[in-house]
Amino acid sequence: MGARFLVTTAIPQPGMQLLEAAGDVTVLPEPPDYQTLAELCASGDFDVVLTQLRDVVDGPLLARAQIRGVSNYAVGYNNIDVEAATAHGILVGNTPGVLTDATADIALLLILGTARRVVEADRLVREGGFHGWEPELMLGSDVSGRVLGLAGFGRIARATARRALGFGMEVVFAPRPPGDRPVSDEELGEFAGGVRQVGWDELVECSDFLSIHVPLNEQTRHLVDADVLARMKPGAILVNTARGPIVDEAALVEALRTGVIAGAGLDVFEDEPRLAPGLAELPNTVLLPHIGSATVPVRAEMARLSALNAVAMAEGSLPPHPVNPEARA
Ligand code: 8YV
């Protein structure tokens, strides 16, 4: 019998072709709710399930699942209980590397877009409010010479640092919490001498732009809360291209409304697709619908990697990008 794949939402080519060439593919007509996905995984009808970020693959689902692997169409895998998967001998695959530059581009876009008030300015023009050049029309802030603080210093943070240095920003970073471990010059590589490591508290207090680049887990949930926001500079801008729940969104709305910080550029939200009450009404925000990886070539690569992961797992092999290789031991 050939491999049997369950695809919760159709992915771009060449992903579907790769799966179809390797076995039988069932694509659900609409994104499954939790119960439906749990039943399908427990049915014994599928070897591998190809999931999206919105598919919750938790411990109880994995305990009943009759599958060999979960291939997530994303680099992040906070929707999957990896520990439970490992305990049940279920492999998890993800799509690292291919979306690094695209996501860093969006981080820069949010930095520039908030600093230069691009959404407000665009709206002004479209609404007929542009009556000619004026000395003080839509004044924003510079990015060059200002401090970009990176929370985390993984692939996407580094790609963001590279871009920000090109814009003349001063770049500092704090490694992902809870670690305040010193990052050696060797690990810094091309950034040695160009970016500076600081502690989390200093990062919060010295950044003109604080950009989030840590994974979502129990240590990072609400990492940016009311207390952290209160310690940021009043002119600071918060940028989040990582995961919404890392920021307490209700506290952020309050901080933006009361001028505790100056603005926010967000590609992710705490309870997507819902926004915290009041967020959409705030002018000092740039809000994007989770499009960090949304370019045609990047989504095709993510599709290719997630299909290759799925095919390998269905064959009982280690996928090219395993999150938990130890699950196969
Ligand atoms: C995806 C992402 O768009 O890869 C990730 O972790 O957040 C985005 O690239 C999204 O996860 C699609 O499921």
PDB file of N, CA and C in Angstrom, residues 126-211:
ATOM      1  N   ARG A 126      -5.199  58.880  -0.240  1.00  0.00           N
ATOM      2  CA  ARG A 126      -6.410  58.265  -0.806  1.00  0.00           C
ATOM      3  C   ARG A 126      -7.683  58.989  -0.397  1.00  0.00           C
ATOM      4  N   GLU A 127      -7.678  59.541   0.805  1.00  0.00           N
ATOM      5  CA  GLU A 127      -8.896  60.195   1.290  1.00  0.00           C
ATOM      6  C   GLU A 127      -8.979  61.660   0.871  1.00  0.00           C
ATOM      7  N   GLY A 128      -8.062  62.085  -0.001  1.00  0.00           N
ATOM      8  CA  GLY A 128      -8.118  63.445  -0.523  1.00  0.00           C
ATOM      9  C   GLY A 128      -7.559  64.484   0.427  1.00  0.00           C
ATOM     10  N   GLY A 129      -6.769  64.047   1.387  1.00  0.00           N
ATOM     11  CA  GLY A 129      -6.239  64.992   2.376  1.00  0.00           C
ATOM     12  C   GLY A 129      -4.903  65.609   1.989  1.00  0.00           C
ATOM     13  N   PHE A 130      -4.364  65.252   0.844  1.00  0.00           N
ATOM     14  CA  PHE A 130      -3.074  65.811   0.415  1.00  0.00           C
ATOM     15  C   PHE A 130      -3.344  67.067  -0.422  1.00  0.00           C
ATOM     16  N   HIS A 131      -3.077  68.236   0.191  1.00  0.00           N
ATOM     17  CA  HIS A 131      -3.389  69.495  -0.492  1.00  0.00           C
ATOM     18  C   HIS A 131      -2.125  70.206  -0.929  1.00  0.00           C
ATOM     19  N   GLY A 132      -1.033  69.463  -1.050  1.00  0.00           N
ATOM     20  CA  GLY A 132       0.240  70.060  -1.461  1.00  0.00           C
ATOM     21  C   GLY A 132       1.255  69.940  -0.345  1.00  0.00           C
ATOM     22  N   TRP A 133       2.501  70.077  -0.729  1.00  0.00           N
ATOM     23  CA  TRP A 133       3.605  69.902   0.210  1.00  0.00           C
ATOM     24  C   TRP A 133       3.494  70.882   1.373  1.00  0.00           C
ATOM     25  N   GLU A 134       3.792  70.420   2.531  1.00  0.00           N
ATOM     26  CA  GLU A 134       3.789  71.299   3.701  1.00  0.00           C
ATOM     27  C   GLU A 134       5.011  70.988   4.555  1.00  0.00           C
ATOM     28  N   PRO A 135       5.584  71.994   5.192  1.00  0.00           N
ATOM     29  CA  PRO A 135       6.817  71.761   5.959  1.00  0.00           C
ATOM     30  C   PRO A 135       6.658  70.739   7.066  1.00  0.00           C
ATOM     31  N   GLU A 136       5.479  70.579   7.592  1.00  0.00           N
ATOM     32  CA  GLU A 136       5.348  69.669   8.732  1.00  0.00           C
ATOM     33  C   GLU A 136       4.312  68.588   8.485  1.00  0.00           C
ATOM     34  N   LEU A 137       4.185  68.210   7.213  1.00  0.00           N
ATOM     35  CA  LEU A 137       3.209  67.171   6.886  1.00  0.00           C
ATOM     36  C   LEU A 137       3.785  65.783   7.165  1.00  0.00           C
ATOM     37  N   MET A 138       3.114  65.023   7.969  1.00  0.00           N
ATOM     38  CA  MET A 138       3.425  63.617   8.226  1.00  0.00           C
ATOM     39  C   MET A 138       4.867  63.402   8.680  1.00  0.00           C
ATOM     40  N   LEU A 139       5.294  64.196   9.616  1.00  0.00           N
ATOM     41  CA  LEU A 139       6.664  64.016  10.106  1.00  0.00           C
ATOM     42  C   LEU A 139       6.757  62.732  10.923  1.00  0.00           C
ATOM     43  N   GLY A 140       7.794  61.995  10.653  1.00  0.00           N
ATOM     44  CA  GLY A 140       8.015  60.749  11.388  1.00  0.00           C
ATOM     45  C   GLY A 140       9.350  60.796  12.088  1.00  0.00           C
ATOM     46  N   SER A 141       9.945  59.611  12.251  1.00  0.00           N
ATOM     47  CA  SER A 141      11.263  59.575  12.886  1.00  0.00           C
ATOM     48  C   SER A 141      12.255  58.880  11.958  1.00  0.00           C
ATOM     49  N   ASP A 142      13.543  59.175  12.204  1.00  0.00           N
ATOM     50  CA  ASP A 142      14.599  58.523  11.437  1.00  0.00           C
ATOM     51  C   ASP A 142      14.784  57.105  11.936  1.00  0.00           C
ATOM     52  N   VAL A 143      15.366  56.291  11.080  1.00  0.00           N
ATOM     53  CA  VAL A 143      15.831  54.989  11.577  1.00  0.00           C
ATOM     54  C   VAL A 143      17.357  54.984  11.683  1.00  0.00           C
ATOM     55  N   SER A 144      18.024  55.687  10.799  1.00  0.00           N
ATOM     56  CA  SER A 144      19.488  55.691  10.863  1.00  0.00           C
ATOM     57  C   SER A 144      19.939  56.363  12.159  1.00  0.00           C
ATOM     58  N   GLY A 145      20.961  55.777  12.757  1.00  0.00           N
ATOM     59  CA  GLY A 145      21.478  56.318  14.013  1.00  0.00           C
ATOM     60  C   GLY A 145      20.673  55.894  15.221  1.00  0.00           C
ATOM     61  N   ARG A 146      19.577  55.199  15.005  1.00  0.00           N
ATOM     62  CA  ARG A 146      18.750  54.809  16.152  1.00  0.00           C
ATOM     63  C   ARG A 146      18.970  53.332  16.485  1.00  0.00           C
ATOM     64  N   VAL A 147      18.570  52.965  17.680  1.00  0.00           N
ATOM     65  CA  VAL A 147      18.918  51.639  18.202  1.00  0.00           C
ATOM     66  C   VAL A 147      17.824  50.620  17.870  1.00  0.00           C
ATOM     67  N   LEU A 148      18.223  49.570  17.178  1.00  0.00           N
ATOM     68  CA  LEU A 148      17.327  48.434  16.966  1.00  0.00           C
ATOM     69  C   LEU A 148      17.709  47.348  17.965  1.00  0.00           C
ATOM     70  N   GLY A 149      16.773  46.979  18.815  1.00  0.00           N
ATOM     71  CA  GLY A 149      16.992  45.895  19.775  1.00  0.00           C
ATOM     72  C   GLY A 149      16.315  44.630  19.278  1.00  0.00           C
ATOM     73  N   LEU A 150      17.085  43.573  19.191  1.00  0.00           N
ATOM     74  CA  LEU A 150      16.537  42.308  18.708  1.00  0.00           C
ATOM     75  C   LEU A 150      16.356  41.357  19.892  1.00  0.00           C
ATOM     76  N   ALA A 151      15.141  40.927  20.115  1.00  0.00           N
ATOM     77  CA  ALA A 151      14.887  39.901  21.135  1.00  0.00           C
ATOM     78  C   ALA A 151      15.072  38.564  20.452  1.00  0.00           C
ATOM     79  N   GLY A 152      16.186  37.885  20.757  1.00  0.00           N
ATOM     80  CA  GLY A 152      16.568  36.666  20.049  1.00  0.00           C
ATOM     81  C   GLY A 152      17.635  36.983  19.031  1.00  0.00           C
ATOM     82  N   PHE A 153      18.437  35.989  18.712  1.00  0.00           N
ATOM     83  CA  PHE A 153      19.467  36.229  17.685  1.00  0.00           C
ATOM     84  C   PHE A 153      19.661  34.979  16.820  1.00  0.00           C
ATOM     85  N   GLY A 154      18.519  34.456  16.374  1.00  0.00           N
ATOM     86  CA  GLY A 154      18.534  33.314  15.457  1.00  0.00           C
ATOM     87  C   GLY A 154      18.583  33.799  14.012  1.00  0.00           C
ATOM     88  N   ARG A 155      18.182  32.910  13.112  1.00  0.00           N
ATOM     89  CA  ARG A 155      18.307  33.198  11.670  1.00  0.00           C
ATOM     90  C   ARG A 155      17.601  34.491  11.263  1.00  0.00           C
ATOM     91  N   ILE A 156      16.339  34.647  11.679  1.00  0.00           N
ATOM     92  CA  ILE A 156      15.570  35.808  11.195  1.00  0.00           C
ATOM     93  C   ILE A 156      16.082  37.089  11.847  1.00  0.00           C
ATOM     94  N   ALA A 157      16.468  37.012  13.130  1.00  0.00           N
ATOM     95  CA  ALA A 157      17.035  38.196  13.794  1.00  0.00           C
ATOM     96  C   ALA A 157      18.321  38.633  13.074  1.00  0.00           C
ATOM     97  N   ARG A 158      19.148  37.679  12.718  1.00  0.00           N
ATOM     98  CA  ARG A 158      20.410  38.020  12.043  1.00  0.00           C
ATOM     99  C   ARG A 158      20.155  38.650  10.676  1.00  0.00           C
ATOM    100  N   ALA A 159      19.191  38.098   9.955  1.00  0.00           N
ATOM    101  CA  ALA A 159      18.873  38.679   8.640  1.00  0.00           C
ATOM    102  C   ALA A 159      18.306  40.094   8.812  1.00  0.00           C
ATOM    103  N   THR A 160      17.583  40.310   9.901  1.00  0.00           N
ATOM    104  CA  THR A 160      17.054  41.657  10.190  1.00  0.00           C
ATOM    105  C   THR A 160      18.211  42.585  10.558  1.00  0.00           C
ATOM    106  N   ALA A 161      19.160  42.075  11.347  1.00  0.00           N
ATOM    107  CA  ALA A 161      20.329  42.884  11.733  1.00  0.00           C
ATOM    108  C   ALA A 161      21.111  43.319  10.491  1.00  0.00           C
ATOM    109  N   ARG A 162      21.300  42.383   9.579  1.00  0.00           N
ATOM    110  CA  ARG A 162      22.057  42.685   8.351  1.00  0.00           C
ATOM    111  C   ARG A 162      21.413  43.855   7.611  1.00  0.00           C
ATOM    112  N   ARG A 163      20.113  43.795   7.490  1.00  0.00           N
ATOM    113  CA  ARG A 163      19.386  44.863   6.784  1.00  0.00           C
ATOM    114  C   ARG A 163      19.479  46.182   7.560  1.00  0.00           C
ATOM    115  N   ALA A 164      19.274  46.107   8.878  1.00  0.00           N
ATOM    116  CA  ALA A 164      19.249  47.328   9.704  1.00  0.00           C
ATOM    117  C   ALA A 164      20.614  48.016   9.682  1.00  0.00           C
ATOM    118  N   LEU A 165      21.687  47.221   9.683  1.00  0.00           N
ATOM    119  CA  LEU A 165      23.030  47.826   9.616  1.00  0.00           C
ATOM    120  C   LEU A 165      23.181  48.587   8.304  1.00  0.00           C
ATOM    121  N   GLY A 166      22.590  48.051   7.259  1.00  0.00           N
ATOM    122  CA  GLY A 166      22.608  48.735   5.952  1.00  0.00           C
ATOM    123  C   GLY A 166      21.865  50.063   5.987  1.00  0.00           C
ATOM    124  N   PHE A 167      20.926  50.185   6.897  1.00  0.00           N
ATOM    125  CA  PHE A 167      20.181  51.445   7.064  1.00  0.00           C
ATOM    126  C   PHE A 167      20.831  52.358   8.107  1.00  0.00           C
ATOM    127  N   GLY A 168      22.023  51.965   8.553  1.00  0.00           N
ATOM    128  CA  GLY A 168      22.751  52.818   9.504  1.00  0.00           C
ATOM    129  C   GLY A 168      22.217  52.751  10.916  1.00  0.00           C
ATOM    130  N   MET A 169      21.533  51.676  11.254  1.00  0.00           N
ATOM    131  CA  MET A 169      21.022  51.564  12.633  1.00  0.00           C
ATOM    132  C   MET A 169      22.104  50.960  13.527  1.00  0.00           C
ATOM    133  N   GLU A 170      21.986  51.268  14.813  1.00  0.00           N
ATOM    134  CA  GLU A 170      22.837  50.609  15.804  1.00  0.00           C
ATOM    135  C   GLU A 170      22.060  49.375  16.262  1.00  0.00           C
ATOM    136  N   VAL A 171      22.713  48.217  16.199  1.00  0.00           N
ATOM    137  CA  VAL A 171      21.965  46.984  16.490  1.00  0.00           C
ATOM    138  C   VAL A 171      22.488  46.323  17.766  1.00  0.00           C
ATOM    139  N   VAL A 172      21.571  46.068  18.685  1.00  0.00           N
ATOM    140  CA  VAL A 172      21.900  45.318  19.900  1.00  0.00           C
ATOM    141  C   VAL A 172      20.946  44.126  19.967  1.00  0.00           C
ATOM    142  N   PHE A 173      21.337  43.102  20.704  1.00  0.00           N
ATOM    143  CA  PHE A 173      20.458  41.938  20.825  1.00  0.00           C
ATOM    144  C   PHE A 173      20.591  41.307  22.195  1.00  0.00           C
ATOM    145  N   ALA A 174      19.557  40.596  22.577  1.00  0.00           N
ATOM    146  CA  ALA A 174      19.601  39.735  23.763  1.00  0.00           C
ATOM    147  C   ALA A 174      19.151  38.363  23.295  1.00  0.00           C
ATOM    148  N   PRO A 175      19.933  37.316  23.619  1.00  0.00           N
ATOM    149  CA  PRO A 175      19.533  35.987  23.161  1.00  0.00           C
ATOM    150  C   PRO A 175      18.187  35.594  23.736  1.00  0.00           C
ATOM    151  N   ARG A 176      17.617  34.543  23.168  1.00  0.00           N
ATOM    152  CA  ARG A 176      16.270  34.189  23.579  1.00  0.00           C
ATOM    153  C   ARG A 176      16.211  33.844  25.075  1.00  0.00           C
ATOM    154  N   PRO A 177      15.145  34.300  25.764  1.00  0.00           N
ATOM    155  CA  PRO A 177      14.999  34.017  27.182  1.00  0.00           C
ATOM    156  C   PRO A 177      14.824  32.508  27.396  1.00  0.00           C
ATOM    157  N   PRO A 178      15.158  31.949  28.555  1.00  0.00           N
ATOM    158  CA  PRO A 178      15.609  32.697  29.712  1.00  0.00           C
ATOM    159  C   PRO A 178      17.108  32.979  29.673  1.00  0.00           C
ATOM    160  N   GLY A 179      17.779  32.582  28.610  1.00  0.00           N
ATOM    161  CA  GLY A 179      19.242  32.641  28.582  1.00  0.00           C
ATOM    162  C   GLY A 179      19.784  34.043  28.438  1.00  0.00           C
ATOM    163  N   ASP A 180      20.647  34.430  29.328  1.00  0.00           N
ATOM    164  CA  ASP A 180      21.416  35.658  29.146  1.00  0.00           C
ATOM    165  C   ASP A 180      22.840  35.239  28.815  1.00  0.00           C
ATOM    166  N   ARG A 181      22.983  34.027  28.233  1.00  0.00           N
ATOM    167  CA  ARG A 181      24.316  33.471  28.025  1.00  0.00           C
ATOM    168  C   ARG A 181      25.093  34.341  27.026  1.00  0.00           C
ATOM    169  N   PRO A 182      26.398  34.517  27.286  1.00  0.00           N
ATOM    170  CA  PRO A 182      27.170  35.319  26.340  1.00  0.00           C
ATOM    171  C   PRO A 182      27.329  34.600  25.004  1.00  0.00           C
ATOM    172  N   VAL A 183      27.114  35.328  23.925  1.00  0.00           N
ATOM    173  CA  VAL A 183      27.281  34.765  22.585  1.00  0.00           C
ATOM    174  C   VAL A 183      28.705  35.098  22.138  1.00  0.00           C
ATOM    175  N   SER A 184      29.468  34.085  21.796  1.00  0.00           N
ATOM    176  CA  SER A 184      30.885  34.294  21.459  1.00  0.00           C
ATOM    177  C   SER A 184      31.025  34.972  20.100  1.00  0.00           C
ATOM    178  N   ASP A 185      32.198  35.581  19.903  1.00  0.00           N
ATOM    179  CA  ASP A 185      32.476  36.206  18.611  1.00  0.00           C
ATOM    180  C   ASP A 185      32.372  35.190  17.483  1.00  0.00           C
ATOM    181  N   GLU A 186      32.757  33.958  17.799  1.00  0.00           N
ATOM    182  CA  GLU A 186      32.690  32.902  16.780  1.00  0.00           C
ATOM    183  C   GLU A 186      31.236  32.679  16.339  1.00  0.00           C
ATOM    184  N   GLU A 187      30.335  32.624  17.325  1.00  0.00           N
ATOM    185  CA  GLU A 187      28.916  32.452  17.003  1.00  0.00           C
ATOM    186  C   GLU A 187      28.357  33.684  16.285  1.00  0.00           C
ATOM    187  N   LEU A 188      28.906  34.846  16.642  1.00  0.00           N
ATOM    188  CA  LEU A 188      28.416  36.080  16.006  1.00  0.00           C
ATOM    189  C   LEU A 188      28.808  36.139  14.543  1.00  0.00           C
ATOM    190  N   GLY A 189      29.932  35.502  14.214  1.00  0.00           N
ATOM    191  CA  GLY A 189      30.374  35.433  12.822  1.00  0.00           C
ATOM    192  C   GLY A 189      30.507  36.808  12.202  1.00  0.00           C
ATOM    193  N   GLU A 190      29.801  37.043  11.094  1.00  0.00           N
ATOM    194  CA  GLU A 190      29.909  38.315  10.361  1.00  0.00           C
ATOM    195  C   GLU A 190      29.508  39.524  11.219  1.00  0.00           C
ATOM    196  N   PHE A 191      28.775  39.268  12.329  1.00  0.00           N
ATOM    197  CA  PHE A 191      28.282  40.383  13.146  1.00  0.00           C
ATOM    198  C   PHE A 191      29.234  40.782  14.273  1.00  0.00           C
ATOM    199  N   ALA A 192      30.316  39.998  14.442  1.00  0.00           N
ATOM    200  CA  ALA A 192      31.260  40.312  15.524  1.00  0.00           C
ATOM    201  C   ALA A 192      31.784  41.729  15.323  1.00  0.00           C
ATOM    202  N   GLY A 193      31.690  42.539  16.363  1.00  0.00           N
ATOM    203  CA  GLY A 193      32.136  43.934  16.263  1.00  0.00           C
ATOM    204  C   GLY A 193      31.066  44.843  15.684  1.00  0.00           C
ATOM    205  N   GLY A 194      30.049  44.293  15.044  1.00  0.00           N
ATOM    206  CA  GLY A 194      29.012  45.106  14.389  1.00  0.00           C
ATOM    207  C   GLY A 194      27.747  45.223  15.211  1.00  0.00           C
ATOM    208  N   VAL A 195      27.460  44.188  15.979  1.00  0.00           N
ATOM    209  CA  VAL A 195      26.291  44.246  16.858  1.00  0.00           C
ATOM    210  C   VAL A 195      26.747  43.952  18.283  1.00  0.00           C
ATOM    211  N   ARG A 196      25.969  44.391  19.237  1.00  0.00           N
ATOM    212  CA  ARG A 196      26.384  44.275  20.633  1.00  0.00           C
ATOM    213  C   ARG A 196      25.345  43.480  21.421  1.00  0.00           C
ATOM    214  N   GLN A 197      25.834  42.554  22.228  1.00  0.00           N
ATOM    215  CA  GLN A 197      24.922  41.812  23.104  1.00  0.00           C
ATOM    216  C   GLN A 197      24.649  42.606  24.370  1.00  0.00           C
ATOM    217  N   VAL A 198      23.401  42.657  24.771  1.00  0.00           N
ATOM    218  CA  VAL A 198      23.036  43.323  26.027  1.00  0.00           C
ATOM    219  C   VAL A 198      22.124  42.373  26.801  1.00  0.00           C
ATOM    220  N   GLY A 199      21.871  42.657  28.057  1.00  0.00           N
ATOM    221  CA  GLY A 199      20.912  41.860  28.835  1.00  0.00           C
ATOM    222  C   GLY A 199      19.490  42.253  28.426  1.00  0.00           C
ATOM    223  N   TRP A 200      18.534  41.420  28.814  1.00  0.00           N
ATOM    224  CA  TRP A 200      17.135  41.674  28.442  1.00  0.00           C
ATOM    225  C   TRP A 200      16.665  43.041  28.923  1.00  0.00           C
ATOM    226  N   ASP A 201      17.002  43.412  30.172  1.00  0.00           N
ATOM    227  CA  ASP A 201      16.531  44.689  30.715  1.00  0.00           C
ATOM    228  C   ASP A 201      17.076  45.866  29.914  1.00  0.00           C
ATOM    229  N   GLU A 202      18.371  45.775  29.583  1.00  0.00           N
ATOM    230  CA  GLU A 202      18.963  46.866  28.801  1.00  0.00           C
ATOM    231  C   GLU A 202      18.329  46.933  27.408  1.00  0.00           C
ATOM    232  N   LEU A 203      18.075  45.760  26.848  1.00  0.00           N
ATOM    233  CA  LEU A 203      17.447  45.724  25.522  1.00  0.00           C
ATOM    234  C   LEU A 203      16.124  46.489  25.537  1.00  0.00           C
ATOM    235  N   VAL A 204      15.324  46.195  26.549  1.00  0.00           N
ATOM    236  CA  VAL A 204      14.007  46.829  26.669  1.00  0.00           C
ATOM    237  C   VAL A 204      14.161  48.344  26.819  1.00  0.00           C
ATOM    238  N   GLU A 205      15.146  48.746  27.629  1.00  0.00           N
ATOM    239  CA  GLU A 205      15.247  50.163  27.986  1.00  0.00           C
ATOM    240  C   GLU A 205      15.981  51.005  26.950  1.00  0.00           C
ATOM    241  N   CYS A 206      16.862  50.388  26.148  1.00  0.00           N
ATOM    242  CA  CYS A 206      17.668  51.218  25.233  1.00  0.00           C
ATOM    243  C   CYS A 206      17.150  51.223  23.791  1.00  0.00           C
ATOM    244  N   SER A 207      16.211  50.348  23.468  1.00  0.00           N
ATOM    245  CA  SER A 207      15.812  50.215  22.054  1.00  0.00           C
ATOM    246  C   SER A 207      14.875  51.334  21.614  1.00  0.00           C
ATOM    247  N   ASP A 208      15.162  51.901  20.442  1.00  0.00           N
ATOM    248  CA  ASP A 208      14.187  52.785  19.792  1.00  0.00           C
ATOM    249  C   ASP A 208      13.166  51.935  19.039  1.00  0.00           C
ATOM    250  N   PHE A 209      13.656  50.801  18.531  1.00  0.00           N
ATOM    251  CA  PHE A 209      12.789  49.805  17.884  1.00  0.00           C
ATOM    252  C   PHE A 209      13.095  48.476  18.561  1.00  0.00           C
ATOM    253  N   LEU A 210      12.102  47.822  19.108  1.00  0.00           N
ATOM    254  CA  LEU A 210      12.305  46.518  19.740  1.00  0.00           C
ATOM    255  C   LEU A 210      11.609  45.481  18.851  1.00  0.00           C
ATOM    256  N   SER A 211      12.405  44.585  18.278  1.00  0.00           N
ATOM    257  CA  SER A 211      11.850  43.632  17.315  1.00  0.00           C
ATOM    258  C   SER A 211      11.946  42.212  17.879  1.00  0.00           C
TER     259      SER A 211
END
